[in-house]
Amino acid sequence: MTQTAKSHSDQVTLTQFIIEQQRGLPDASGTFTLLLNNIVIACKQISHRVNRGALIGVLGSAGSENVQGEVQKKLDIITNDIMVRALDWGGHLGGMASEEIDDPIKIPKQYPKGKYLVLFDPLDGSSNIDINLTVGTIFSVLRCREGVEPETEDFLRKGTEQVCAGFVLYGPSTMLVLTTGNGVNGFTLDQDIGEFILTHRNMRIPEETSEFAINMSNQRFWEPPVKRYIDECIAGQEGPRGKNFNMRWVASLVADVYRILNRGGVFLYPFDLRDPERPGKLRLMYEANPMAFIIEQAGGLCSTGAERVLDIKPHDIHQRVPLIFGSKNEVERLIDYYQQPTNN
Ligand code: F6P
Ligand code: MN
């Protein structure tokens, strides 16, 4: 049967969905809905800029480096500014932190301060922007101590303390994937009416998979458990796993997570032996933690190999972590390999 578009009267907008969810919570004040609304407005603006691309001269390098020593794209800076400007005035936030900015971002004096903190990666996968592949925005919401100017330490909270996490995917469709700790739901931006519409209710990651995602060019630096796992996948039907595996690597975390949410899979950006000061590539506070919250809420697992990502006590806003997540059975297998002394 061909898929037919739902009539507008059947559609649930993101705003309706969130307000209905909040009604079920005794101490909900509506502040969170307003905060989310401002995040969504920023992401619609980013979606527009990303979509216009070369037509409005936003592609290419900005000629600067961020705090992590990565070359910034023009769009890294533009999208960071869009996020900050959409969020600083609303009175919902005590402060913000961004991949692109060294220290926490303060709320300007003229605006009231609120009870949440937002941490974000304004344009994840930005190395893909000039070749027109999928990129995204990732965000994580924490509670803030009220009435205080948050310091760096106030942001350094375990992933288990997140009240909301989400990402927006700027792909063939613009999509928002969201959790507030009550499952994971996906919304597609209807460009004609400018609203995110609930299209993927209660997303669940299949427990079984035969697809893995890893940057194979780092193979010589991996630790033994990861080497063993990938060797066994590649050995296919004739190997110890007795089945063939497929590999996918978009090099855009948002796109790899979205694929895994839909059809399962396991993603690895593991610890590697290149630089002990750099344990992995992905950043805990605005990449790994929000994705871990979403993955677990969708029935998957997320680990460094040695510990659950959401249980890590952070020490730096920009710290990196090894990251292994996806279908439950494969992540459990990897954790098991890490626990076997002969593998280490
Ligand atoms: O933000 C970092 C990031 O771009 C992720 O989106 C992606 O998963 C990863 O880096 C890709 O890394 P590499 O370029 O090493 O494949
Ligand atoms: Mn990123």
Coordinates of C-alpha atoms and ligand atoms in Angstrom, one line a residue:
M1 CA 0.0 0.0 0.0
T2 CA 1.4 3.4 -0.8
Q3 CA 1.9 5.8 2.1
T4 CA -0.6 8.7 2.1
A5 CA -0.1 12.0 3.9
K6 CA -2.2 12.4 7.0
S7 CA -4.8 15.2 6.9
H8 CA -3.7 18.2 8.9
S9 CA -6.4 17.5 11.5
D10 CA -4.8 14.2 12.5
Q11 CA -1.3 15.8 12.9
V12 CA 0.3 16.3 16.3
T13 CA 2.6 19.3 16.4
L14 CA 5.7 19.2 18.6
T15 CA 4.2 22.0 20.8
Q16 CA 1.0 20.0 21.3
F17 CA 3.0 16.9 22.1
I18 CA 5.2 18.7 24.7
I19 CA 2.3 20.5 26.4
E20 CA 0.3 17.3 26.7
Q21 CA 3.4 15.5 28.2
Q22 CA 3.9 18.4 30.7
R23 CA 0.3 18.2 31.8
G24 CA 1.1 14.8 33.3
L25 CA 3.8 16.3 35.5
P26 CA 2.8 17.8 38.8
D27 CA 5.4 20.6 39.0
A28 CA 5.5 21.6 35.4
S29 CA 5.3 25.4 35.0
G30 CA 5.4 25.7 31.2
T31 CA 9.0 27.1 31.4
F32 CA 10.4 24.0 29.8
T33 CA 7.9 24.2 26.9
L34 CA 9.1 27.8 26.2
L35 CA 12.7 26.8 26.4
L36 CA 12.2 24.0 23.9
N37 CA 10.2 26.3 21.7
N38 CA 13.2 28.6 21.5
I39 CA 15.6 25.7 20.7
V40 CA 13.2 24.7 17.9
I41 CA 13.1 28.3 16.5
A42 CA 16.9 28.3 16.4
C43 CA 17.0 24.9 14.7
K44 CA 14.5 26.1 12.0
Q45 CA 16.8 29.1 11.3
I46 CA 19.8 26.8 11.1
S47 CA 17.9 24.4 8.8
H48 CA 17.1 27.3 6.5
R49 CA 20.8 28.5 6.4
V50 CA 22.1 24.9 5.8
N51 CA 19.5 24.4 3.1
R52 CA 20.4 27.7 1.3
G53 CA 24.1 26.8 1.5
A54 CA 26.2 28.2 -1.3
L55 CA 23.3 30.4 -2.4
I56 CA 23.9 32.7 0.6
G57 CA 27.6 32.2 0.9
V58 CA 27.7 30.3 4.2
L59 CA 29.9 27.3 3.1
G60 CA 33.6 27.0 3.6
S61 CA 36.1 27.7 6.4
A62 CA 36.0 30.7 8.7
G63 CA 39.8 30.7 9.0
S64 CA 39.7 30.3 12.8
E65 CA 40.0 27.4 15.3
N66 CA 37.7 26.5 18.2
V67 CA 38.8 25.5 21.7
Q68 CA 39.5 22.0 20.6
G69 CA 41.9 23.2 17.9
E70 CA 39.5 22.3 15.1
V71 CA 39.2 24.5 12.1
Q72 CA 35.9 26.3 12.3
K73 CA 33.5 26.4 9.3
K74 CA 31.6 29.6 8.7
L75 CA 28.5 27.7 9.6
D76 CA 30.0 26.6 12.9
I77 CA 30.1 30.2 13.9
I78 CA 26.8 31.3 12.4
T79 CA 24.9 28.4 14.0
N80 CA 26.5 29.0 17.4
D81 CA 25.3 32.7 17.2
I82 CA 21.8 31.6 16.2
M83 CA 21.6 29.3 19.2
V84 CA 22.9 31.9 21.6
R85 CA 20.6 34.6 20.3
A86 CA 17.5 32.4 20.3
L87 CA 18.1 31.3 23.9
D88 CA 19.7 34.1 26.0
W89 CA 16.7 36.4 26.3
G90 CA 13.9 34.0 27.3
G91 CA 14.4 33.9 31.1
H92 CA 14.5 30.1 31.1
L93 CA 18.3 29.7 31.4
G94 CA 20.9 30.2 34.0
G95 CA 23.6 29.7 31.3
M96 CA 24.7 27.8 28.2
A97 CA 27.8 25.9 27.0
S98 CA 28.7 25.3 23.4
E99 CA 31.2 23.2 21.5
E100 CA 32.4 26.3 19.8
I101 CA 33.0 28.4 23.0
D102 CA 35.7 27.8 25.6
D103 CA 33.9 28.9 28.8
P104 CA 30.2 28.8 29.7
I105 CA 28.1 31.5 28.0
K106 CA 26.6 33.9 30.4
I107 CA 23.1 35.3 30.2
P108 CA 23.3 39.1 29.5
K109 CA 22.6 41.2 32.5
Q110 CA 19.4 42.8 31.0
Y111 CA 17.6 39.4 30.9
P112 CA 16.2 37.4 33.8
K113 CA 17.9 34.0 34.7
G114 CA 16.0 30.7 34.8
K115 CA 16.2 27.2 36.1
Y116 CA 17.8 25.3 33.2
L117 CA 21.2 25.0 31.6
V118 CA 21.6 24.1 27.9
L119 CA 24.7 22.5 26.4
F120 CA 24.9 22.2 22.6
D121 CA 26.9 21.3 19.5
P122 CA 25.4 23.8 17.1
L123 CA 26.5 22.0 13.9
D124 CA 27.6 18.4 14.4
G125 CA 29.3 16.8 11.5
S126 CA 30.3 20.1 10.0
S127 CA 33.2 18.6 8.1
N128 CA 30.4 17.2 5.9
I129 CA 28.8 20.6 5.2
D130 CA 30.7 21.5 2.1
I131 CA 30.0 18.2 0.4
N132 CA 26.2 18.5 1.1
L133 CA 25.9 15.6 3.5
T134 CA 23.7 15.4 6.6
V135 CA 24.6 17.6 9.6
G136 CA 22.8 18.4 12.8
T137 CA 22.4 20.2 16.1
I138 CA 22.7 18.3 19.4
F139 CA 21.4 19.6 22.7
S140 CA 21.3 18.6 26.4
V141 CA 19.2 20.3 29.1
L142 CA 20.2 20.2 32.8
R143 CA 18.6 21.9 35.8
C144 CA 20.4 24.9 37.2
R145 CA 20.6 26.0 40.9
E146 CA 18.2 29.0 40.9
G147 CA 19.4 32.5 41.7
V148 CA 23.1 31.8 41.2
E149 CA 25.4 32.7 38.4
P150 CA 26.4 29.2 37.2
E151 CA 30.1 28.5 37.2
T152 CA 31.8 25.7 35.1
E153 CA 31.3 23.3 38.0
D154 CA 27.5 23.8 37.7
F155 CA 27.6 22.3 34.2
L156 CA 29.7 19.3 35.2
R157 CA 26.8 16.9 36.0
K158 CA 26.3 13.3 35.1
G159 CA 24.3 12.4 32.0
T160 CA 21.7 10.8 34.3
E161 CA 20.8 14.3 35.5
Q162 CA 19.6 15.4 32.0
V163 CA 16.0 16.5 31.9
C164 CA 15.9 16.5 28.1
A165 CA 18.1 15.7 25.2
G166 CA 17.6 15.9 21.5
F167 CA 19.1 16.5 18.1
V168 CA 17.9 18.0 14.8
L169 CA 19.0 16.4 11.6
Y170 CA 19.4 18.6 8.5
G171 CA 19.1 15.9 5.9
P172 CA 16.6 15.1 3.1
S173 CA 14.0 16.0 5.7
T174 CA 14.7 18.2 8.7
M175 CA 13.9 16.0 11.7
L176 CA 13.9 16.5 15.5
V177 CA 14.5 13.5 17.8
L178 CA 13.7 14.1 21.4
T179 CA 13.6 12.5 24.8
T180 CA 12.4 13.9 28.2
G181 CA 13.0 10.6 29.8
N182 CA 9.8 9.0 28.7
G183 CA 10.8 7.3 25.4
V184 CA 12.0 8.8 22.2
N185 CA 9.9 10.5 19.6
G186 CA 10.7 11.8 16.1
F187 CA 9.2 14.9 14.4
T188 CA 9.5 16.0 10.8
L189 CA 9.6 19.7 9.9
D190 CA 6.7 20.5 7.6
Q191 CA 8.4 23.3 5.6
D192 CA 5.0 24.6 4.3
I193 CA 3.6 25.4 7.7
G194 CA 6.9 25.7 9.6
E195 CA 5.9 23.2 12.3
F196 CA 7.6 20.0 13.5
I197 CA 5.0 17.2 13.2
L198 CA 5.1 13.9 15.2
T199 CA 6.0 11.2 12.6
H200 CA 8.0 8.6 14.5
R201 CA 6.3 7.8 17.8
N202 CA 8.1 5.8 20.5
M203 CA 11.3 4.9 18.5
R204 CA 12.9 1.6 19.5
I205 CA 16.3 0.2 18.5
P206 CA 16.2 -3.4 17.4
E207 CA 18.2 -5.5 19.9
E208 CA 19.7 -7.6 17.2
T209 CA 21.8 -6.2 14.4
S210 CA 24.4 -7.2 11.8
E211 CA 25.6 -3.6 11.0
F212 CA 28.5 -1.8 12.6
A213 CA 29.8 1.8 12.2
I214 CA 33.4 2.7 12.9
N215 CA 36.2 4.7 11.2
M216 CA 38.3 1.8 10.0
S217 CA 41.3 4.1 9.2
N218 CA 42.0 4.1 13.0
Q219 CA 42.2 0.3 13.2
R220 CA 45.9 0.2 14.1
F221 CA 45.3 2.3 17.2
W222 CA 42.4 0.3 18.7
E223 CA 42.5 -1.6 21.9
P224 CA 42.3 -5.5 21.8
P225 CA 38.5 -5.8 22.6
V226 CA 37.6 -3.5 19.7
K227 CA 40.0 -5.2 17.4
R228 CA 38.6 -8.6 18.3
Y229 CA 35.0 -7.4 17.9
I230 CA 35.5 -5.9 14.4
D231 CA 37.7 -8.8 13.3
E232 CA 34.9 -11.2 14.2
C233 CA 32.3 -9.1 12.3
I234 CA 34.5 -8.9 9.2
A235 CA 35.1 -12.7 9.3
G236 CA 31.4 -13.0 8.5
Q237 CA 29.6 -16.3 8.0
E238 CA 32.9 -18.3 8.2
G239 CA 34.0 -16.6 11.4
P240 CA 33.0 -17.1 15.1
R241 CA 29.8 -15.0 14.7
G242 CA 28.5 -17.2 11.9
K243 CA 26.9 -14.4 10.0
N244 CA 27.8 -11.6 7.6
F245 CA 28.0 -8.0 8.8
N246 CA 27.5 -4.7 6.9
M247 CA 29.4 -1.5 7.6
R248 CA 28.2 2.1 7.4
W249 CA 30.1 5.3 8.5
V250 CA 28.6 8.7 7.7
A251 CA 31.1 10.6 9.8
S252 CA 28.3 12.7 11.1
L253 CA 27.2 11.5 14.6
V254 CA 23.6 12.7 14.2
A255 CA 23.2 10.7 10.9
D256 CA 24.7 7.6 12.4
V257 CA 22.5 7.8 15.5
Y258 CA 19.4 8.3 13.4
R259 CA 20.1 5.3 11.3
I260 CA 20.7 3.2 14.4
L261 CA 17.5 4.4 16.0
N262 CA 15.6 3.3 12.9
R263 CA 17.2 0.0 11.9
G264 CA 19.6 -0.9 14.6
G265 CA 23.4 -1.2 14.5
V266 CA 26.4 -0.5 16.7
F267 CA 28.5 2.6 16.6
L268 CA 32.1 2.8 17.9
Y269 CA 34.4 5.8 18.3
P270 CA 36.5 3.9 20.9
F271 CA 39.5 4.9 23.0
D272 CA 42.6 4.6 20.8
L273 CA 46.2 4.5 21.6
R274 CA 47.3 7.6 19.7
D275 CA 47.3 10.2 22.4
P276 CA 46.6 9.3 26.1
E277 CA 45.5 12.9 26.6
R278 CA 42.7 12.4 24.1
P279 CA 40.5 9.4 25.2
G280 CA 38.3 9.2 22.2
K281 CA 37.0 11.9 19.8
L282 CA 33.5 12.7 20.8
R283 CA 32.7 15.2 23.5
L284 CA 30.9 14.0 26.7
M285 CA 28.7 17.0 27.6
Y286 CA 27.1 17.9 24.3
E287 CA 27.6 14.8 22.1
A288 CA 27.9 11.6 24.1
N289 CA 25.5 12.4 27.0
P290 CA 22.6 13.6 25.0
M291 CA 23.0 10.7 22.5
A292 CA 23.4 8.2 25.4
F293 CA 20.1 9.5 27.0
I294 CA 18.3 9.0 23.6
I295 CA 19.8 5.6 22.9
E296 CA 19.0 4.2 26.3
Q297 CA 15.4 5.6 26.2
A298 CA 15.0 3.8 22.8
G299 CA 16.1 0.5 24.4
G300 CA 19.8 0.6 23.4
L301 CA 23.0 0.8 25.4
C302 CA 25.8 3.3 25.5
S303 CA 29.2 2.6 27.1
T304 CA 32.8 3.6 27.0
G305 CA 33.6 -0.1 27.0
A306 CA 34.5 0.2 30.7
E307 CA 31.5 2.2 32.1
R308 CA 28.0 3.5 31.3
V309 CA 28.4 6.9 29.6
L310 CA 25.5 8.4 31.6
D311 CA 27.3 7.6 34.9
I312 CA 30.6 9.4 34.1
K313 CA 31.4 12.2 36.5
P314 CA 32.6 15.0 34.2
H315 CA 35.7 17.1 34.9
D316 CA 35.7 19.4 31.9
I317 CA 33.0 20.9 29.7
H318 CA 34.9 19.9 26.6
Q319 CA 36.2 16.5 27.7
R320 CA 36.2 13.6 25.2
V321 CA 35.1 10.0 25.9
P322 CA 35.3 6.7 24.1
L323 CA 31.8 5.9 22.8
I324 CA 30.2 2.6 21.9
F325 CA 26.4 2.5 21.5
G326 CA 23.5 1.0 19.7
S327 CA 21.7 -2.4 19.6
K328 CA 21.6 -3.9 23.1
N329 CA 23.0 -7.3 22.3
E330 CA 26.1 -6.0 20.4
V331 CA 27.0 -3.4 23.0
E332 CA 26.7 -6.1 25.7
R333 CA 29.0 -8.3 23.7
L334 CA 31.6 -5.5 23.5
I335 CA 31.3 -4.7 27.2
D336 CA 31.9 -8.4 27.8
Y337 CA 35.0 -8.4 25.6
Y338 CA 36.3 -5.4 27.7
Q339 CA 35.8 -7.4 30.9
Q340 CA 37.7 -10.5 29.7
P341 CA 41.3 -10.0 31.0
T342 CA 42.7 -12.0 28.0
N343 CA 41.5 -9.2 25.7
N344 CA 43.2 -6.4 27.5
Ligands
F6P1 O1 31.6 16.0 16.0 C1 32.6 15.1 15.7 C2 32.3 14.3 14.4 O2 32.1 15.0 13.3 C3 31.0 13.4 14.6 O3 29.8 14.0 14.1 C4 31.4 12.1 13.8 O4 30.8 11.0 14.3 C5 32.9 12.1 13.9 O5 33.3 13.4 14.3 C6 33.6 11.6 12.7 O6 34.9 11.4 12.9 P1 36.0 11.0 11.8 O7 36.1 12.3 10.9 O8 37.2 10.7 12.5 O9 35.4 9.9 11.0
MN2 MN 30.0 17.3 16.8

